[in-house]
GROMACS .gro file of C-alpha atoms in nm:
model
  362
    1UNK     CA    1   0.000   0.000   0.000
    2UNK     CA    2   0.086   0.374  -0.061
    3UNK     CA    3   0.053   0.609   0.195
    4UNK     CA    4   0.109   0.961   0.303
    5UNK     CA    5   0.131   0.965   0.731
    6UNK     CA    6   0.184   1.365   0.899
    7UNK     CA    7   0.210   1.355   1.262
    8UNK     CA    8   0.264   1.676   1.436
    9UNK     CA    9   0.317   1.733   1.820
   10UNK     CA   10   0.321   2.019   2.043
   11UNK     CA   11   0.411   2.037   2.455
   12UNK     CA   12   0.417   2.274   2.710
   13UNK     CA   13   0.520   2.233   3.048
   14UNK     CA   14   0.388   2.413   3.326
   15UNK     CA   15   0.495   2.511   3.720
   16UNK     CA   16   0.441   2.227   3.918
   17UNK     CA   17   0.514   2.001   3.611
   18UNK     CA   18   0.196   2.011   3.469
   19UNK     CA   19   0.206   1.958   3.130
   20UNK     CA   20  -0.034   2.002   2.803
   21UNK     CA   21   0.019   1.851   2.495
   22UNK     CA   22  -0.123   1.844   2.165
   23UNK     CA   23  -0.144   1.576   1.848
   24UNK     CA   24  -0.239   1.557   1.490
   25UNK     CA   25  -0.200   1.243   1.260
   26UNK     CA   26  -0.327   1.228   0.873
   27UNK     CA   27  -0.304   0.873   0.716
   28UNK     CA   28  -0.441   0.872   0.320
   29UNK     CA   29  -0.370   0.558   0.159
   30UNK     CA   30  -0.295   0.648  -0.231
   31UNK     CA   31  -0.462   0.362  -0.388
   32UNK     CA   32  -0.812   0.344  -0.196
   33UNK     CA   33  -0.794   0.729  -0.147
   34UNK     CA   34  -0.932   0.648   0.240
   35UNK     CA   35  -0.835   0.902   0.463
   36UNK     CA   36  -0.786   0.847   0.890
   37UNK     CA   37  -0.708   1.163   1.116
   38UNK     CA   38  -0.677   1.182   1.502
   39UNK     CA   39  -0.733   1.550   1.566
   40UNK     CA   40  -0.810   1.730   1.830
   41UNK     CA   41  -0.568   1.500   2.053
   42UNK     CA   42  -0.504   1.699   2.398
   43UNK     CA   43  -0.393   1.581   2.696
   44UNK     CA   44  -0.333   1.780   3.038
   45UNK     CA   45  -0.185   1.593   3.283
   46UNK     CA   46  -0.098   1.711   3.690
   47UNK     CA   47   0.077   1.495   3.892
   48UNK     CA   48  -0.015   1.385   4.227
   49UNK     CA   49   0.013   1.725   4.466
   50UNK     CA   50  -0.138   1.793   4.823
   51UNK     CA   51  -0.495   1.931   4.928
   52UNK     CA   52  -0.404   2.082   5.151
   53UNK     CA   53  -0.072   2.304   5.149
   54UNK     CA   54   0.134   2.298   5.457
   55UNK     CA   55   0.217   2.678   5.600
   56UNK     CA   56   0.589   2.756   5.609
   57UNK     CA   57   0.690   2.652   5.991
   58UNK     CA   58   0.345   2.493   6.058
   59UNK     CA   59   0.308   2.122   6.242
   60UNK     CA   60   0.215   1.852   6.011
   61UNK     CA   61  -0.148   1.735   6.042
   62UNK     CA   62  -0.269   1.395   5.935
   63UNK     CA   63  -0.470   1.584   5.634
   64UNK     CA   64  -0.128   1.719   5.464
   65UNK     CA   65  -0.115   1.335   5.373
   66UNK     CA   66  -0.407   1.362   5.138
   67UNK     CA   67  -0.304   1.406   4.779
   68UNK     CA   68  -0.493   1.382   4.389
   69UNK     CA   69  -0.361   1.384   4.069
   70UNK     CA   70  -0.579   1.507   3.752
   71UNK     CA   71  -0.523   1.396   3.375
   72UNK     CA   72  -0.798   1.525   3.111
   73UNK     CA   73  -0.803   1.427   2.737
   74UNK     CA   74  -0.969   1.517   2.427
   75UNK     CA   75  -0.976   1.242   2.168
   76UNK     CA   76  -1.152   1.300   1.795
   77UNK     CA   77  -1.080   1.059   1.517
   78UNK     CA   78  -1.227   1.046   1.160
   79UNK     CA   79  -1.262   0.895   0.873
   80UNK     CA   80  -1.283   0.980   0.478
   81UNK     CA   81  -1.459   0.617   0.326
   82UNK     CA   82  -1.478   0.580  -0.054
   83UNK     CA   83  -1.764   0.434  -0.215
   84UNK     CA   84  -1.661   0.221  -0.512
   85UNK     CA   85  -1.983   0.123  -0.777
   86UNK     CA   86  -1.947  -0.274  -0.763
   87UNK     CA   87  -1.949  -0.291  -1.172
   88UNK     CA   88  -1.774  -0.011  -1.269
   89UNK     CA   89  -1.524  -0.019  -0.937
   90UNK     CA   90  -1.550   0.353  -0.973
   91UNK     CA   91  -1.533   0.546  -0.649
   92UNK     CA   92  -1.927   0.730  -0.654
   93UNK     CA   93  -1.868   0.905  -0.332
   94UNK     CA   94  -1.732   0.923   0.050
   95UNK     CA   95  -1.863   0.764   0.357
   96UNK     CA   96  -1.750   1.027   0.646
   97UNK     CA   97  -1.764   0.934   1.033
   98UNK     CA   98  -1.629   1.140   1.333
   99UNK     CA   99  -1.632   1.008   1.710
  100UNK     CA  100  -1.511   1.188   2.010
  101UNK     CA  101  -1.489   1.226   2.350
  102UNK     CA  102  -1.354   1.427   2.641
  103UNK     CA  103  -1.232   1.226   2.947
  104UNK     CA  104  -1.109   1.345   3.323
  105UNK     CA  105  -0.957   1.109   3.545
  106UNK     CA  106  -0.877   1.208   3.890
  107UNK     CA  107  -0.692   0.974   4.184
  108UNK     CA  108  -0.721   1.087   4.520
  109UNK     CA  109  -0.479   0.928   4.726
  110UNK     CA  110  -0.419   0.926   5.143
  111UNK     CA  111  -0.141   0.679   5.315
  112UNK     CA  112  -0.095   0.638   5.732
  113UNK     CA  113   0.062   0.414   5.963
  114UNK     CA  114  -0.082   0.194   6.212
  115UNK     CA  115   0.062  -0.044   6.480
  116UNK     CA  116   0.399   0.118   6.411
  117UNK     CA  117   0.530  -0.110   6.127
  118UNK     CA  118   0.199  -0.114   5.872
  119UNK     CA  119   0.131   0.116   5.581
  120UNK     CA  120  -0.245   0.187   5.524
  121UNK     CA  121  -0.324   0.333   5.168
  122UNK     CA  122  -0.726   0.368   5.075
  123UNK     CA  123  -0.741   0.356   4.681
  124UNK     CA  124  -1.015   0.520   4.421
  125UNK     CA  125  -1.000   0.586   4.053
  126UNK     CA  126  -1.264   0.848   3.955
  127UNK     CA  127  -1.349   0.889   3.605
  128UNK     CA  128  -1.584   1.067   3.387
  129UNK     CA  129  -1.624   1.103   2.991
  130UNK     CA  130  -1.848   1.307   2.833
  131UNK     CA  131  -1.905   1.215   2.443
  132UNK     CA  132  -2.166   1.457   2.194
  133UNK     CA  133  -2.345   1.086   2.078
  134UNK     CA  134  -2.445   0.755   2.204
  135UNK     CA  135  -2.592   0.465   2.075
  136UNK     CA  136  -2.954   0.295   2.125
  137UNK     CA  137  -3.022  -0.076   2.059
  138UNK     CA  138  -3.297  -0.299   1.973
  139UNK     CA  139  -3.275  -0.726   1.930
  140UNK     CA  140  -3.335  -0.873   1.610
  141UNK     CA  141  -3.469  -1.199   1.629
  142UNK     CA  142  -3.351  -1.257   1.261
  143UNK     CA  143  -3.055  -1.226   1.362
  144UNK     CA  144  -3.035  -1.324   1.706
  145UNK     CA  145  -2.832  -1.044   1.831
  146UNK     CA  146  -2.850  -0.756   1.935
  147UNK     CA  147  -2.826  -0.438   1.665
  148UNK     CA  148  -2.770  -0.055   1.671
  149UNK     CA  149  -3.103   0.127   1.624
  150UNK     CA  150  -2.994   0.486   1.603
  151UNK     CA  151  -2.653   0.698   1.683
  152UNK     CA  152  -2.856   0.997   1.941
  153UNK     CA  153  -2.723   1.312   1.861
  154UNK     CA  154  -2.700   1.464   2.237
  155UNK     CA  155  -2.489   1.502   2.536
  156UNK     CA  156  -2.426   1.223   2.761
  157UNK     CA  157  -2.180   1.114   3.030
  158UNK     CA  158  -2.072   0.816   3.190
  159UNK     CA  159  -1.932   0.809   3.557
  160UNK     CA  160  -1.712   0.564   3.681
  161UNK     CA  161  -1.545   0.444   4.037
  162UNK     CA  162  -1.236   0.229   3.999
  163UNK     CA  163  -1.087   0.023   4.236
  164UNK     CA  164  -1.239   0.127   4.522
  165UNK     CA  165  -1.041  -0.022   4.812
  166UNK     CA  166  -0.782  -0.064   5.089
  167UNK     CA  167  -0.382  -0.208   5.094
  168UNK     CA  168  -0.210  -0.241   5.364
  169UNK     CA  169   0.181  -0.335   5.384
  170UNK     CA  170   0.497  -0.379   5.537
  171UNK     CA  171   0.897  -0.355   5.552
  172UNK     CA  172   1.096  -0.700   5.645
  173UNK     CA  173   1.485  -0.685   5.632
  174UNK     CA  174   1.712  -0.983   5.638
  175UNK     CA  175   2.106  -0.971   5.644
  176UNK     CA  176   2.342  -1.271   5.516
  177UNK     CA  177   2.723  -1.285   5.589
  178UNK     CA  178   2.940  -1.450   5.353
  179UNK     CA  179   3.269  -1.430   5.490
  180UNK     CA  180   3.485  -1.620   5.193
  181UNK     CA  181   3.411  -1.398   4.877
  182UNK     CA  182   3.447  -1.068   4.813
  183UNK     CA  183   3.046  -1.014   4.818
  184UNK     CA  184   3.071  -1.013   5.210
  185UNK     CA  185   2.688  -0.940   5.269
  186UNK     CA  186   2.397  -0.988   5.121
  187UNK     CA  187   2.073  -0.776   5.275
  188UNK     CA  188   1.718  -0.914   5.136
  189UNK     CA  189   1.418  -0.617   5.178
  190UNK     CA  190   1.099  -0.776   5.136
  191UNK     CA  191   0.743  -0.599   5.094
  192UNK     CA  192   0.459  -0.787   5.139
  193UNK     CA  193   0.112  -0.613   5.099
  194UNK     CA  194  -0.244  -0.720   5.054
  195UNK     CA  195  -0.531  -0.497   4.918
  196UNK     CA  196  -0.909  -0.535   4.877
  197UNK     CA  197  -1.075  -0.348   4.611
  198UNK     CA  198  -1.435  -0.338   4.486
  199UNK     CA  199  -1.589  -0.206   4.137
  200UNK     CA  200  -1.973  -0.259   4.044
  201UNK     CA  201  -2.087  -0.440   3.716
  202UNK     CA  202  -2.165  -0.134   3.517
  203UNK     CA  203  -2.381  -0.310   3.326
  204UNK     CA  204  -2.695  -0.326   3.570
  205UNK     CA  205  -2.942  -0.125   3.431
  206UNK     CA  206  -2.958   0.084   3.746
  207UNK     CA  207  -2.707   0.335   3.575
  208UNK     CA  208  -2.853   0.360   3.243
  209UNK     CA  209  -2.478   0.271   3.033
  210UNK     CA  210  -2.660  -0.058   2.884
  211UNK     CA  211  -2.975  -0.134   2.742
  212UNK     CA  212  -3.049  -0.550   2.825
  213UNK     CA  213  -3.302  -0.783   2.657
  214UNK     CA  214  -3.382  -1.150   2.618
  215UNK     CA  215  -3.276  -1.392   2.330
  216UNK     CA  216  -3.478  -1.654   2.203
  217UNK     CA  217  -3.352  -1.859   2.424
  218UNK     CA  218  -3.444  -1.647   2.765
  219UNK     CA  219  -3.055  -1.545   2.814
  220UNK     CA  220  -3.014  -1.225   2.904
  221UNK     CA  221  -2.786  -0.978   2.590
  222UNK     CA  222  -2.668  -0.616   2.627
  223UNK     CA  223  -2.542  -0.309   2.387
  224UNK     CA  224  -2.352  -0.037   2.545
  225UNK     CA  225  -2.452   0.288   2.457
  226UNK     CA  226  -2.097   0.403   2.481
  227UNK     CA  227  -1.966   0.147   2.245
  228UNK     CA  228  -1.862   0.393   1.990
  229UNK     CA  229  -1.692   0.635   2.192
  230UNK     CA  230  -1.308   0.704   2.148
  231UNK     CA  231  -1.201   0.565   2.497
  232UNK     CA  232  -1.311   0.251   2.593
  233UNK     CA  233  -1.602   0.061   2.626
  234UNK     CA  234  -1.804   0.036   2.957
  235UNK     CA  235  -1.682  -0.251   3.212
  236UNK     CA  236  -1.897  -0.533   3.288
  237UNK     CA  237  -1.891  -0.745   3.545
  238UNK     CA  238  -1.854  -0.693   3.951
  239UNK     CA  239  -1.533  -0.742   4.031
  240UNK     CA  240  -1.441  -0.814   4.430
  241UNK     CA  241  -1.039  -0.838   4.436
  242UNK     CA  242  -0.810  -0.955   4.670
  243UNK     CA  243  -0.452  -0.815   4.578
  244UNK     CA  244  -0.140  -1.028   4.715
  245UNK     CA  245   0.228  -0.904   4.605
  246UNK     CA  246   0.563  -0.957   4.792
  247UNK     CA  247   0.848  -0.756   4.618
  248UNK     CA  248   1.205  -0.885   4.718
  249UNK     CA  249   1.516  -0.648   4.678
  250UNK     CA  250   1.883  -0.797   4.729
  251UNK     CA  251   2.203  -0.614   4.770
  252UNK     CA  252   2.487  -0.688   4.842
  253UNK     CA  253   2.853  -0.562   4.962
  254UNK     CA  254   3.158  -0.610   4.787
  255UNK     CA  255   3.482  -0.534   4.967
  256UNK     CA  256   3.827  -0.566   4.862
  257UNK     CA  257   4.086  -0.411   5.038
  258UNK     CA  258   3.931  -0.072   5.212
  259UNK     CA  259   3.721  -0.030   4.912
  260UNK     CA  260   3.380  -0.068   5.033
  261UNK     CA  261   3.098  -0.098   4.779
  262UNK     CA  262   2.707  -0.129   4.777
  263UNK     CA  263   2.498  -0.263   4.470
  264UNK     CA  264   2.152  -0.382   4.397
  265UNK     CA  265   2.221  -0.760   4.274
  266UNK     CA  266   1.793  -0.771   4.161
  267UNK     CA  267   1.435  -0.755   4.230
  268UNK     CA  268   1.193  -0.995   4.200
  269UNK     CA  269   0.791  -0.952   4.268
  270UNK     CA  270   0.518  -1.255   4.275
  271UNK     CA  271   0.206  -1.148   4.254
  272UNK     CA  272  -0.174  -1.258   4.217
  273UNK     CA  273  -0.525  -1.181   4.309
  274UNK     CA  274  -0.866  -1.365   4.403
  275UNK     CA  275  -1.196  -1.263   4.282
  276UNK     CA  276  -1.482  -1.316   4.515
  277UNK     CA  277  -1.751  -1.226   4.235
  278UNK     CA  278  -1.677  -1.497   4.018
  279UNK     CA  279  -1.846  -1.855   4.039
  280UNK     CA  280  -1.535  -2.026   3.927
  281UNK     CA  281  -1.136  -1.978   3.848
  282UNK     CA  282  -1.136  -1.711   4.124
  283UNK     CA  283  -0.759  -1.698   4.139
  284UNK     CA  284  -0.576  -1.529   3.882
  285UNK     CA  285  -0.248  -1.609   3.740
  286UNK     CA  286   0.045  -1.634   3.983
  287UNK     CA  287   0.265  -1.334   3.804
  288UNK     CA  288   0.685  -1.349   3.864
  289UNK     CA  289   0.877  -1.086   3.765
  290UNK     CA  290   1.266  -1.059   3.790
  291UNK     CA  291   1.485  -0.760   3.684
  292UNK     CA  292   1.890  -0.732   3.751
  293UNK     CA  293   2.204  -0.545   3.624
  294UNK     CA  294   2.487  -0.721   3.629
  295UNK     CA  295   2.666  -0.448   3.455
  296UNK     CA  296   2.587  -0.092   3.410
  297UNK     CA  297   2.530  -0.147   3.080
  298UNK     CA  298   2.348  -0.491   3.124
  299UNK     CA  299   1.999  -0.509   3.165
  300UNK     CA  300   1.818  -0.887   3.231
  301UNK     CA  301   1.429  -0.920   3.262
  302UNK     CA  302   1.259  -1.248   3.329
  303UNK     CA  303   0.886  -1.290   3.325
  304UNK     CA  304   0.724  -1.564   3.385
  305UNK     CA  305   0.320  -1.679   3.472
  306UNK     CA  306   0.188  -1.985   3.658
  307UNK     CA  307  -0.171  -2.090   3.731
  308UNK     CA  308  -0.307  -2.296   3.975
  309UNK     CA  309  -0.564  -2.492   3.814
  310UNK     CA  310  -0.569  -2.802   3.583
  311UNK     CA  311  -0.628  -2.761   3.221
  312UNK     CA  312  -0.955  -2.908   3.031
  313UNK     CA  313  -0.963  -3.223   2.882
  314UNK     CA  314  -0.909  -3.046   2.545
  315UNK     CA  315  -0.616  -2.885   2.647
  316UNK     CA  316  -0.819  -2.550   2.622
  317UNK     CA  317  -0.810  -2.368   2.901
  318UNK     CA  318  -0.867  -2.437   3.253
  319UNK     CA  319  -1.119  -2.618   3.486
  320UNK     CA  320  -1.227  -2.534   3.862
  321UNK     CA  321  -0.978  -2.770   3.985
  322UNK     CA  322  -0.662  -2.680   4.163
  323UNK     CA  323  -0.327  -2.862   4.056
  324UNK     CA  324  -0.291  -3.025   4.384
  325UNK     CA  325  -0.617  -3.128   4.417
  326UNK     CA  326  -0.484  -3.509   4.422
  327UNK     CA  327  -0.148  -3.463   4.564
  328UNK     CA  328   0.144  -3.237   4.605
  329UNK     CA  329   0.181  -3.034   4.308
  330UNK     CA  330   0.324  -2.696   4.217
  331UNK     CA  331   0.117  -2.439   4.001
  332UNK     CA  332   0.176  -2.522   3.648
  333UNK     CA  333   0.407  -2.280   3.416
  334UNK     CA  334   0.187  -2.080   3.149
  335UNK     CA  335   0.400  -1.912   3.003
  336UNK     CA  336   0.800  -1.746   3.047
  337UNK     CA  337   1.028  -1.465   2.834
  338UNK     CA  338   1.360  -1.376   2.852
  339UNK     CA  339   1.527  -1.025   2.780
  340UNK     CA  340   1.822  -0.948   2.766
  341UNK     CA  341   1.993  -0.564   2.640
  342UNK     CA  342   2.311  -0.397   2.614
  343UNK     CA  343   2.387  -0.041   2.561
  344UNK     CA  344   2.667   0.081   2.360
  345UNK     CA  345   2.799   0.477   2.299
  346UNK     CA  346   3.003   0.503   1.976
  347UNK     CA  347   3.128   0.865   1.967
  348UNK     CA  348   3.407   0.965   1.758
  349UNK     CA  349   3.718   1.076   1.897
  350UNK     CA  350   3.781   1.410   2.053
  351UNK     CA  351   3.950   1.679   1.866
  352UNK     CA  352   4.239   1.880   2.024
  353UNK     CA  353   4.255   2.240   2.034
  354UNK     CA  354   4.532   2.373   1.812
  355UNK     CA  355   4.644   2.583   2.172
  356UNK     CA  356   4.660   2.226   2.372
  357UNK     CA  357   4.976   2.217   2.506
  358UNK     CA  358   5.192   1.901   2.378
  359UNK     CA  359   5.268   1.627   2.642
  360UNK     CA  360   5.496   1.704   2.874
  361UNK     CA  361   5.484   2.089   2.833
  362UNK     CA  362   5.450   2.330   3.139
   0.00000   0.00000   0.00000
């Protein structure tokens, strides 16, 4: 295919580092003569900054610890569709269509300490979009499914809490003497946290983002009316979460001689999470994640993910059965990667001043 892409970008950063910035993109394909374009793309983000401002001087009160962050983006994209005669081939005319949106997202955030050694952080996602045009539904039982009825021309916007909930977490330190190498200790931080969260099924017709019927078959089928918007679709499905992560640091230090030295050797974090609003395969996959630099300009990455339940008969997917359900077994290995990079500077050598002095002058 032959085509013509234009991008153009614009930023501006603000006190505070806010920033604003601003995108354009034109695709036309040469052959078809279809054009796509992305425009108005604007984004204002501001990072996470205190409620409440703490006087020059002034005691520190529990509220100074509450903090929100604000991001806002306009998102338009459009389309120029020929229409080709199917004899002739001939394009008669252009199909044009034009969605957008405007989206705010803001994260309050608040963190305190309790019993001396535990972290307490309360979680919410707010977000709203507004979009000029939403879609209405009907079910065709020729088709057995539902269908878009009509694109309404008029405001409407969708309001949504994510992951409502609460973490909690703490600091363990272990140290590990090696007297015979040069590495002569080894000091393991680990993190272990737990969090609940909670988000609704936005698809209950209490908040008016789907429209439901009833197939042929009495099963209950939904169209969201914000389907067509820019962003994403509406979630589905109540989701009841219980977050478990431990993140494990080493580091270690070398000595030789009375050179003393202190390096991270790597990280690794296992994760994984239970949903209590499913009927089934409530656990998720168990996530492991290690990262280490064995060299300043060596990077290694190893991902890998487990799950805990048997696979189907078929081979195709899993059944509501964990692995050791008949005996000692560990979770089974989904999937792993390996990556590996290296950074190199080629820069070409440096040019002496004609007034250098020569080696070995005063």
């Amino acid at each position: 295919n032959q085509t013509i892409r234009t991008t153009a970008t614009a930023k501006k950063t603000f006190p505070g580092s806010r920033t604003l910035s601003m995108n354009f993109t034109r695709e036309e394909n040469l052959q078809t003569e279809r054009i796509d374009y992305t425009f108005p793309d604007l984004s204002y983000s501001q990072p996470a900054r205190s409620l409440f401002t703490r006087k020059a001087g002034g005691q520190k009160q529990w509220y100074h610890n509450l903090r929100y962050s604000y991001n806002s983006k306009i998102l338009a994209r459009g389309s120029r569709i020929p229409v080709t005669d199917n004899a002739s081939g001939q394009i008669t005319g252009f199909d044009r269509t034009y969605n957008s949106g405007w989206k705010h997202d803001i994260v309050p955030s608040y963190s305190f300490k309790a019993l001396k050694y535990f972290s307490f952080s309360p979680s919410l996602s707010l977000e709203e979009l507004w979009v000029p045009e939403y879609l209405e539904y009907a079910y065709s039982d020729s088709l057995d499914r539902v269908v878009v009825a009509d694109t309404v021309k008029e405001f409407r916007a969708r309001h949504l809490a994510r992951g409502m909930g609460m973490s909690v977490r703490t600091t363990l330190y272990g140290l590990f003497e090696l007297p015979f190498s040069p590495l002569k200790v080894i000091r393991h931080k680990m993190d272990p946290s737990i969090g609940f969260s909670y988000q609704p099924d936005y698809s209950d017709e209490v908040y008016g983002y789907y429209q439901t019927f009833k197939n042929a078959a009495g099963r209950e089928v939904r169209g969201d009316r914000f389907a067509n918007n820019t962003f994403a679709g509406t979630p589905q499905g109540e989701q009841r979460n219980m977050n478990i992560s431990v993140s494990n640091l080493f580091q270690g230090k070398i000595i030789r001689g009375e050179e003393e030295k202190k390096i991270d050797l790597f990280r690794m974090t296992v994760s994984t999470s239970h949903n209590f609003a499913l009927d089934s395969l409530r656990w998720s996959n168990l996530r492991t994640s290690l990262q280490a630099k064995p060299h300043p300009k060596l990077n290694f990455n190893f991902n890998a993910q487990h799950t805990f339940y048997k696979p189907r008969a078929n081979g195709r997917g899993r059944r509501d059965e964990f692995v050791w359900s008949d005996g000692f077994a560990l979770p089974s290995l989904l999937n792993w990667d390996v990556n590996m990079s290296y950074s190199l500077s080629l820069r070409p050598p440096e040019k002496k001043s004609p007034n250098a002095p020569a080696p070995g002058d005063v």
